[in-house]
PDB file of C-alpha atoms in Angstrom:
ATOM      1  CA  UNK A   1      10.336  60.484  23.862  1.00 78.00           C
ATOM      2  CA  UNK A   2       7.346  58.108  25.769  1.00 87.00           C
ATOM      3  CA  UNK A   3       7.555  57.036  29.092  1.00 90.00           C
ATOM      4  CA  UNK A   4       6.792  53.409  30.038  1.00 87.00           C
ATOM      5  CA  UNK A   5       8.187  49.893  29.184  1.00 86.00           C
ATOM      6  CA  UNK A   6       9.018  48.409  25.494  1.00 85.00           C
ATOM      7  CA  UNK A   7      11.027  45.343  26.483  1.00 81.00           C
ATOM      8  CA  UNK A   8      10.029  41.696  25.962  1.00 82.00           C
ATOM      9  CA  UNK A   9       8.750  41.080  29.264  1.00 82.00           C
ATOM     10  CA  UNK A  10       6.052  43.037  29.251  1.00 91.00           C
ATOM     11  CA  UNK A  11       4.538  42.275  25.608  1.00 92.00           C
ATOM     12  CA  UNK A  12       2.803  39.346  26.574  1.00 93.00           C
ATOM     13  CA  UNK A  13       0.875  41.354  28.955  1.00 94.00           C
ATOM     14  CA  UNK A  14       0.174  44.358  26.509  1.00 95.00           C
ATOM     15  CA  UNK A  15      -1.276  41.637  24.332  1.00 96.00           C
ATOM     16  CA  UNK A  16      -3.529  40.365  27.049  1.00 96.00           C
ATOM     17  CA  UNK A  17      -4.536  43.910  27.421  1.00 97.00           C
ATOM     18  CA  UNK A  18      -5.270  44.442  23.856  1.00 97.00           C
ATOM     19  CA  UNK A  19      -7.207  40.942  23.566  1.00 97.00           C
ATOM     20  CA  UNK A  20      -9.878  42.183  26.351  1.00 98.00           C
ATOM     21  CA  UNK A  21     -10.563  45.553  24.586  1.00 98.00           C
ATOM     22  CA  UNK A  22     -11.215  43.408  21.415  1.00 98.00           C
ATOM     23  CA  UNK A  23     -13.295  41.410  23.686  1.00 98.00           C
ATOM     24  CA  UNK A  24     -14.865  44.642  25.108  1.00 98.00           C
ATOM     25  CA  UNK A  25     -15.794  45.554  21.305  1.00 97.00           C
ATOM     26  CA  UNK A  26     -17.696  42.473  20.530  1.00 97.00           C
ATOM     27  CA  UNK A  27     -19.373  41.853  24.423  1.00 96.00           C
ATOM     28  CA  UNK A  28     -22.687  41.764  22.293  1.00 94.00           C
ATOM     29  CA  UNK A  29     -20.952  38.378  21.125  1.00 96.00           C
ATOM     30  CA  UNK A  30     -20.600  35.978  24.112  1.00 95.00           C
ATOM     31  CA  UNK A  31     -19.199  33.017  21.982  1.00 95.00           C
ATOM     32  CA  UNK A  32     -16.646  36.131  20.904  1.00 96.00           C
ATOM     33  CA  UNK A  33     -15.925  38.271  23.425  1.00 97.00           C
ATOM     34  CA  UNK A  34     -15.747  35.006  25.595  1.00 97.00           C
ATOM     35  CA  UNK A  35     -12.953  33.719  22.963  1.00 97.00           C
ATOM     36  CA  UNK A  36     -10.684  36.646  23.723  1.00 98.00           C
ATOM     37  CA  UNK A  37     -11.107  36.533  27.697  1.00 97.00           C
ATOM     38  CA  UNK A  38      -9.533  33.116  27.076  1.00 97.00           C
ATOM     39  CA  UNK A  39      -6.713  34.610  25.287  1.00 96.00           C
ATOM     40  CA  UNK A  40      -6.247  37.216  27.751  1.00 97.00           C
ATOM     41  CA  UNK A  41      -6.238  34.977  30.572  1.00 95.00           C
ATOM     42  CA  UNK A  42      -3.178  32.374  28.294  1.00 94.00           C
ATOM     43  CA  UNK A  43      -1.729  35.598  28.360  1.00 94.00           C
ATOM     44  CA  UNK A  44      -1.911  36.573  32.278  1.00 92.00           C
ATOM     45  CA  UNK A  45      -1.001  33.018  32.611  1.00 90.00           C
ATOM     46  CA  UNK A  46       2.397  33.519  31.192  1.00 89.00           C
ATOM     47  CA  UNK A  47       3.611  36.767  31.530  1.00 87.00           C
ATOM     48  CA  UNK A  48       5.053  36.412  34.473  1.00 83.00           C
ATOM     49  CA  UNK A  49       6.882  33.477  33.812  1.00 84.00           C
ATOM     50  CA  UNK A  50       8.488  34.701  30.292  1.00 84.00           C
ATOM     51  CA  UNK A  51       8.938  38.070  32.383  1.00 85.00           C
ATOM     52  CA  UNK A  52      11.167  35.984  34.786  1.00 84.00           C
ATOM     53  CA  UNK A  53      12.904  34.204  32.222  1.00 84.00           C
ATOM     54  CA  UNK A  54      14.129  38.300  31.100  1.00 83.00           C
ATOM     55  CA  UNK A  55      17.750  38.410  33.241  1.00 82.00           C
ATOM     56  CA  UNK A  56      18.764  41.575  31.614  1.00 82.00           C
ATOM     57  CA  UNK A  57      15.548  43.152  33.525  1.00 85.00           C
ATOM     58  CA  UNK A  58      16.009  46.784  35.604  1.00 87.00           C
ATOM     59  CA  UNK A  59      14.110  47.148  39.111  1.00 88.00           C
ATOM     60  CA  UNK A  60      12.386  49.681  37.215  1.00 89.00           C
ATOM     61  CA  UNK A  61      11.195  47.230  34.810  1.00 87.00           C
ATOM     62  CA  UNK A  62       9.819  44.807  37.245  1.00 87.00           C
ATOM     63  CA  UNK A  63       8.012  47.205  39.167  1.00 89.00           C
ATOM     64  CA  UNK A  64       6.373  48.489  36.305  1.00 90.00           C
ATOM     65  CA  UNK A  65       5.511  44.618  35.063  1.00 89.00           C
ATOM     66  CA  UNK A  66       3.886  44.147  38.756  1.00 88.00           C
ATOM     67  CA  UNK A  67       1.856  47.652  38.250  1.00 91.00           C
ATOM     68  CA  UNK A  68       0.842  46.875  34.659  1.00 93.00           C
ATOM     69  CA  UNK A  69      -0.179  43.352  35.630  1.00 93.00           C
ATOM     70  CA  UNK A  70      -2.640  44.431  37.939  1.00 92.00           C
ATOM     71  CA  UNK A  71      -4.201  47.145  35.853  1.00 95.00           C
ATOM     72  CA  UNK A  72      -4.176  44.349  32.643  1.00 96.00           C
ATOM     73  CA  UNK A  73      -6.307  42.080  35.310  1.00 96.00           C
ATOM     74  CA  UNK A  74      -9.022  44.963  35.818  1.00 97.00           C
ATOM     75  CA  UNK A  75      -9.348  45.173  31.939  1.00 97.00           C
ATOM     76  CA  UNK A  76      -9.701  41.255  31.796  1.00 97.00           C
ATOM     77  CA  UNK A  77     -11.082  40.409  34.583  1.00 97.00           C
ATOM     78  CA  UNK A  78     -12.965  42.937  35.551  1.00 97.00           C
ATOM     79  CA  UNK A  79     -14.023  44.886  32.662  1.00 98.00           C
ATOM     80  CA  UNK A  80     -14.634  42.661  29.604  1.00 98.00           C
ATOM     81  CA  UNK A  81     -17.193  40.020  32.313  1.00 97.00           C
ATOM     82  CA  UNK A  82     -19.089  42.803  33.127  1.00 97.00           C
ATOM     83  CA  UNK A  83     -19.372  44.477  29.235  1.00 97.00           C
ATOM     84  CA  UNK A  84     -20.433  40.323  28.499  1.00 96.00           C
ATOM     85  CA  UNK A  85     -22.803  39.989  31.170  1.00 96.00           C
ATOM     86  CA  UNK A  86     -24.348  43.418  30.633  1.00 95.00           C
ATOM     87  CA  UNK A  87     -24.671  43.415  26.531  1.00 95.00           C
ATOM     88  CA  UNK A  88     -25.146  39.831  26.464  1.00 94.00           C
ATOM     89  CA  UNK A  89     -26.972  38.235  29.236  1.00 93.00           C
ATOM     90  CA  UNK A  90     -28.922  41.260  31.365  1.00 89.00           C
ATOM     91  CA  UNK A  91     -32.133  39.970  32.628  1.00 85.00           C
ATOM     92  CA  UNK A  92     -32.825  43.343  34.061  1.00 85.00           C
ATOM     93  CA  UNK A  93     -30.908  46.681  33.664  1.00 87.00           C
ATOM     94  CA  UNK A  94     -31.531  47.372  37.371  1.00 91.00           C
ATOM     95  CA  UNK A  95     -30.858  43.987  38.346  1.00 91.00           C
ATOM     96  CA  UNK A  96     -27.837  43.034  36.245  1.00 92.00           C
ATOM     97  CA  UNK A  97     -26.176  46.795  37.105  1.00 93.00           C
ATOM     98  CA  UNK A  98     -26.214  45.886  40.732  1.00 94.00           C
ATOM     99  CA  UNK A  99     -24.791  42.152  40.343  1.00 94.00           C
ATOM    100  CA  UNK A 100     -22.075  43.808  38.407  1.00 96.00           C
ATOM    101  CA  UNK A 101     -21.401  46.868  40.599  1.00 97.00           C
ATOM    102  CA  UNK A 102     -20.951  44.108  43.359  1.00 97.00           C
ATOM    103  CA  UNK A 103     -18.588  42.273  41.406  1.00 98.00           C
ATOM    104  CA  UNK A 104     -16.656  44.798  39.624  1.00 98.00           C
ATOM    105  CA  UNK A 105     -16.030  46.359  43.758  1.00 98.00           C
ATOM    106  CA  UNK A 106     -15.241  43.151  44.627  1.00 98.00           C
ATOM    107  CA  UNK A 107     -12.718  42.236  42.178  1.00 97.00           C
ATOM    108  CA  UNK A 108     -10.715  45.945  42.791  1.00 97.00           C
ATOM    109  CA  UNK A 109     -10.748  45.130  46.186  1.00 97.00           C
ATOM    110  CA  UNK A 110      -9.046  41.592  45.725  1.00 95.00           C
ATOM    111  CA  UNK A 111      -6.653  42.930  43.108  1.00 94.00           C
ATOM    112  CA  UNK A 112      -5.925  45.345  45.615  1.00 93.00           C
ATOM    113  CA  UNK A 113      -5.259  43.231  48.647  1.00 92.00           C
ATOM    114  CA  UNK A 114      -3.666  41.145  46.385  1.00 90.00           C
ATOM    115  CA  UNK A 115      -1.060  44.163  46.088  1.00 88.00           C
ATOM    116  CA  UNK A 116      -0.318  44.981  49.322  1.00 88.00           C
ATOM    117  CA  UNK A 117      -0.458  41.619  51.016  1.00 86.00           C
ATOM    118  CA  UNK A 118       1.062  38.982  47.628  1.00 76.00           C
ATOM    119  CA  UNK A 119       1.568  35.734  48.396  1.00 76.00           C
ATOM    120  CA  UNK A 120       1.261  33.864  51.757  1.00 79.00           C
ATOM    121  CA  UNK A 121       3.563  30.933  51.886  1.00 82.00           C
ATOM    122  CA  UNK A 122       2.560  30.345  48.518  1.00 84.00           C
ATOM    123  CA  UNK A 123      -1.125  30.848  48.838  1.00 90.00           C
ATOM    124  CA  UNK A 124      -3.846  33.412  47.805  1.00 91.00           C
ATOM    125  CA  UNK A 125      -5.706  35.324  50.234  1.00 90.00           C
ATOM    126  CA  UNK A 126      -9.792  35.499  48.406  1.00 92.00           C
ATOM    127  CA  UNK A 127      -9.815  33.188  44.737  1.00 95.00           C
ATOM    128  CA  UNK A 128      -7.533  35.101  42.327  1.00 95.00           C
ATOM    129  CA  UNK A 129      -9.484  37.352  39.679  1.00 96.00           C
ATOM    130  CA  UNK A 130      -7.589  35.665  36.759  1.00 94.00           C
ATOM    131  CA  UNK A 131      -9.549  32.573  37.316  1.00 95.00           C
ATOM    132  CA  UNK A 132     -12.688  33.861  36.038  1.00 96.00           C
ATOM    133  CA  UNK A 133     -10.862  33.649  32.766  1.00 95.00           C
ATOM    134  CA  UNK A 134     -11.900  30.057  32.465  1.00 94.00           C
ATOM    135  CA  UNK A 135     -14.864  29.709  34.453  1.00 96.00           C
ATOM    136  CA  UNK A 136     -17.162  32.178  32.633  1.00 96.00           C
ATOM    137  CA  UNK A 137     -15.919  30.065  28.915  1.00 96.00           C
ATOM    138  CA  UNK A 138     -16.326  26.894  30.240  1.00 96.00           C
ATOM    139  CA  UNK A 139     -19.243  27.536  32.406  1.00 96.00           C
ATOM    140  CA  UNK A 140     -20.759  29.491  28.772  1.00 95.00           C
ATOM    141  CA  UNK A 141     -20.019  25.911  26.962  1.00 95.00           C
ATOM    142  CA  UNK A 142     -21.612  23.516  29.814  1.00 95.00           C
ATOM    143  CA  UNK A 143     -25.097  25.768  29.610  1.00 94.00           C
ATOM    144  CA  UNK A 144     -24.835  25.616  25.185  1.00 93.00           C
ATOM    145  CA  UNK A 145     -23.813  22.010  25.266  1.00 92.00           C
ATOM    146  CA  UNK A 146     -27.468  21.232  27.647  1.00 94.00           C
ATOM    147  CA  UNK A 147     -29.371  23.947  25.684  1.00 92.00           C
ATOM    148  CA  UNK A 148     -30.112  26.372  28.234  1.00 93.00           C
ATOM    149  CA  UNK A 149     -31.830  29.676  26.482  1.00 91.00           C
ATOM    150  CA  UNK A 150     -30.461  33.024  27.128  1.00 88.00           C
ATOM    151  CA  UNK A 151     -32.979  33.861  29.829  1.00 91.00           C
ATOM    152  CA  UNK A 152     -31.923  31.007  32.002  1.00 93.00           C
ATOM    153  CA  UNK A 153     -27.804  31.961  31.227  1.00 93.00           C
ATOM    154  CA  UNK A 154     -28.737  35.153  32.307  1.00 93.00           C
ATOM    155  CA  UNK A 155     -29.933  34.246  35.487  1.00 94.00           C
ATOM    156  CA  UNK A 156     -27.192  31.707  36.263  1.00 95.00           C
ATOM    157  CA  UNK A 157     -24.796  34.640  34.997  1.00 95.00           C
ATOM    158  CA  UNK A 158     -26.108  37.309  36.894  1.00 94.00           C
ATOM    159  CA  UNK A 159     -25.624  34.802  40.167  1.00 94.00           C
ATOM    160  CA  UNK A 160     -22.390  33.920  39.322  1.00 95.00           C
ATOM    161  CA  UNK A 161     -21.666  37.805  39.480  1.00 95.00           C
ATOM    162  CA  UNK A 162     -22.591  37.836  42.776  1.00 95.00           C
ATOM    163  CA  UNK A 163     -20.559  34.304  43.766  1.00 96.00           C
ATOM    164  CA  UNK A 164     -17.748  35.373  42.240  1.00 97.00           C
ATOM    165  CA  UNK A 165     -17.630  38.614  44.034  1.00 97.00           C
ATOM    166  CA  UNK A 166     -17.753  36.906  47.627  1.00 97.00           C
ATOM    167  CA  UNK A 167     -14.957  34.421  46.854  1.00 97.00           C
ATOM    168  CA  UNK A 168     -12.419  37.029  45.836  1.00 97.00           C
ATOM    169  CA  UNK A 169     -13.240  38.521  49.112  1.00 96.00           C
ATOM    170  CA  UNK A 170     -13.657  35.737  51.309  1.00 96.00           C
ATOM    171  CA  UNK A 171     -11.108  35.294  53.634  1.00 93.00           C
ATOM    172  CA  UNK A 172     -10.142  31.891  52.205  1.00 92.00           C
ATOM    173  CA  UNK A 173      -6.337  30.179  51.533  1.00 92.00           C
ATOM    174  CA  UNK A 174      -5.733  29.233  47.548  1.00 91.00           C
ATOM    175  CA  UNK A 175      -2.834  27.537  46.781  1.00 90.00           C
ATOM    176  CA  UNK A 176      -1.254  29.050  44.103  1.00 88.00           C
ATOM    177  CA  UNK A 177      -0.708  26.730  40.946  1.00 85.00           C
ATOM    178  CA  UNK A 178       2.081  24.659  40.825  1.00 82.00           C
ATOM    179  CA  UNK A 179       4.126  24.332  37.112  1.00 82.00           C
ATOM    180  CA  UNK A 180       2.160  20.995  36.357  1.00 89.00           C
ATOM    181  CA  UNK A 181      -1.308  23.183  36.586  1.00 86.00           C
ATOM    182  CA  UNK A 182      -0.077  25.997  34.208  1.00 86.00           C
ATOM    183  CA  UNK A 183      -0.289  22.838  31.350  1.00 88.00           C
ATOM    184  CA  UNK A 184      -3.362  21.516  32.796  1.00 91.00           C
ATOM    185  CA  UNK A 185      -4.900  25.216  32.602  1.00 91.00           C
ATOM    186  CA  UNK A 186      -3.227  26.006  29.271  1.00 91.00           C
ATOM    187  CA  UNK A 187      -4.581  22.598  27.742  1.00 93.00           C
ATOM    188  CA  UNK A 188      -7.829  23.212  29.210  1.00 94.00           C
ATOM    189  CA  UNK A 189      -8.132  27.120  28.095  1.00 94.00           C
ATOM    190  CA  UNK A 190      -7.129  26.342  24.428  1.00 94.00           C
ATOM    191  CA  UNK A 191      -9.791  22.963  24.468  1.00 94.00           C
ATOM    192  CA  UNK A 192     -12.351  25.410  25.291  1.00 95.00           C
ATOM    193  CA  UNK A 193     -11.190  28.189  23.100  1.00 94.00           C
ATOM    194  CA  UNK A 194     -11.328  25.729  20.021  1.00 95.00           C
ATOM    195  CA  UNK A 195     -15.071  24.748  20.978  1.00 94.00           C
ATOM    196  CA  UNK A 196     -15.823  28.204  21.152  1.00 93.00           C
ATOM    197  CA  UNK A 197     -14.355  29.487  17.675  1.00 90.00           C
ATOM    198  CA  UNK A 198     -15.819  26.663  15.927  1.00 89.00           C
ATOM    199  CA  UNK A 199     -19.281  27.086  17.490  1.00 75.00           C
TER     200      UNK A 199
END
């Protein structure tokens, strides 16, 4: 009746998905929208391991997994930072639209490399675009905790854009996490989630 996949290993993903557009909804909320690019990223985190851990999986099913995983990271990655940085912490249209034109090219372009080219005796090629979904929380925390006003977020925000662009480009090795940094990550993600949902 539908085409696509139903199975187990791909709901952790859909949720992922489905956490970003909430996140999307509320960009005009950092400490929100920020909350559910957290979630998003737990979930990119582990749906390829619990899609691994699926035996009775078709080569069908895993190359739709691999296609869906990459268009889930321009929704989290891509899409819900720039709806943040643009409703929430614009210090110019003109200005901020440019920052996140560069990034949001950027970050296509990695995911797309990224597709062709994989792994690298187990290292990245550029810094992964999934990793944003902890430095934009935690980096949103460290500028609350010292009081820095929404001006001076924006600023360091709208920079970030621009860092963050260049370093999924660069032409730079990143190891890719071994099992004892998915529980540092995890531990880490839901630390910061809890500061942000209780403010």
């Amino acid at each position: 009746m539908i085409i696509g996949c139903y199975n187990k290993s791909v709901i952790i993903t859909y949720i992922g998905i489905l956490s970003a557009i909430w996140g999307i909804a509320n960009s005009d909320n950092p400490r929100i929208a920020l909350a559910f690019l957290i979630i998003a990223g737990i979930c990119d985190l582990f749906d390829g391991p619990v899609a691994r851990l699926c035996k009775s999986r078709t080569p069908e099913d895993k190359e739709f997994g691999k296609q869906i995983d990459s268009l889930a990271d321009v929704i989290i990655s891509i899409a819900l930072p720039v709806c943040i940085i643009t409703r929430s912490f614009s210090i110019h249209i003109v200005y901020t639209f440019i920052m996140c034109s560069v990034y949001a090219l950027a970050g296509v372009i990695r995911l797309a490399w990224y597709n062709i080219t994989e792994l690298q005796n187990g290292y990245y090629t550029g810094l992964p675009v999934t990793y944003i979904a902890l430095i934009f929380p935690v980096s949103f925390i460290m500028l609350d905790t010292l009081s820095f006003d929404n001006f001076q977020m924006s600023l360091i925000y709208n920079a970030m854009m621009v860092l963050m662009a260049f370093a999924f480009v660069a032409n730079i090795k990143v190891k890719k996490p071994t099992k004892v940094w998915y529980y540092i990550f995890s531990v880490l993600a839901i630390f910061t989630l809890t500061i942000l949902i209780i403010g």
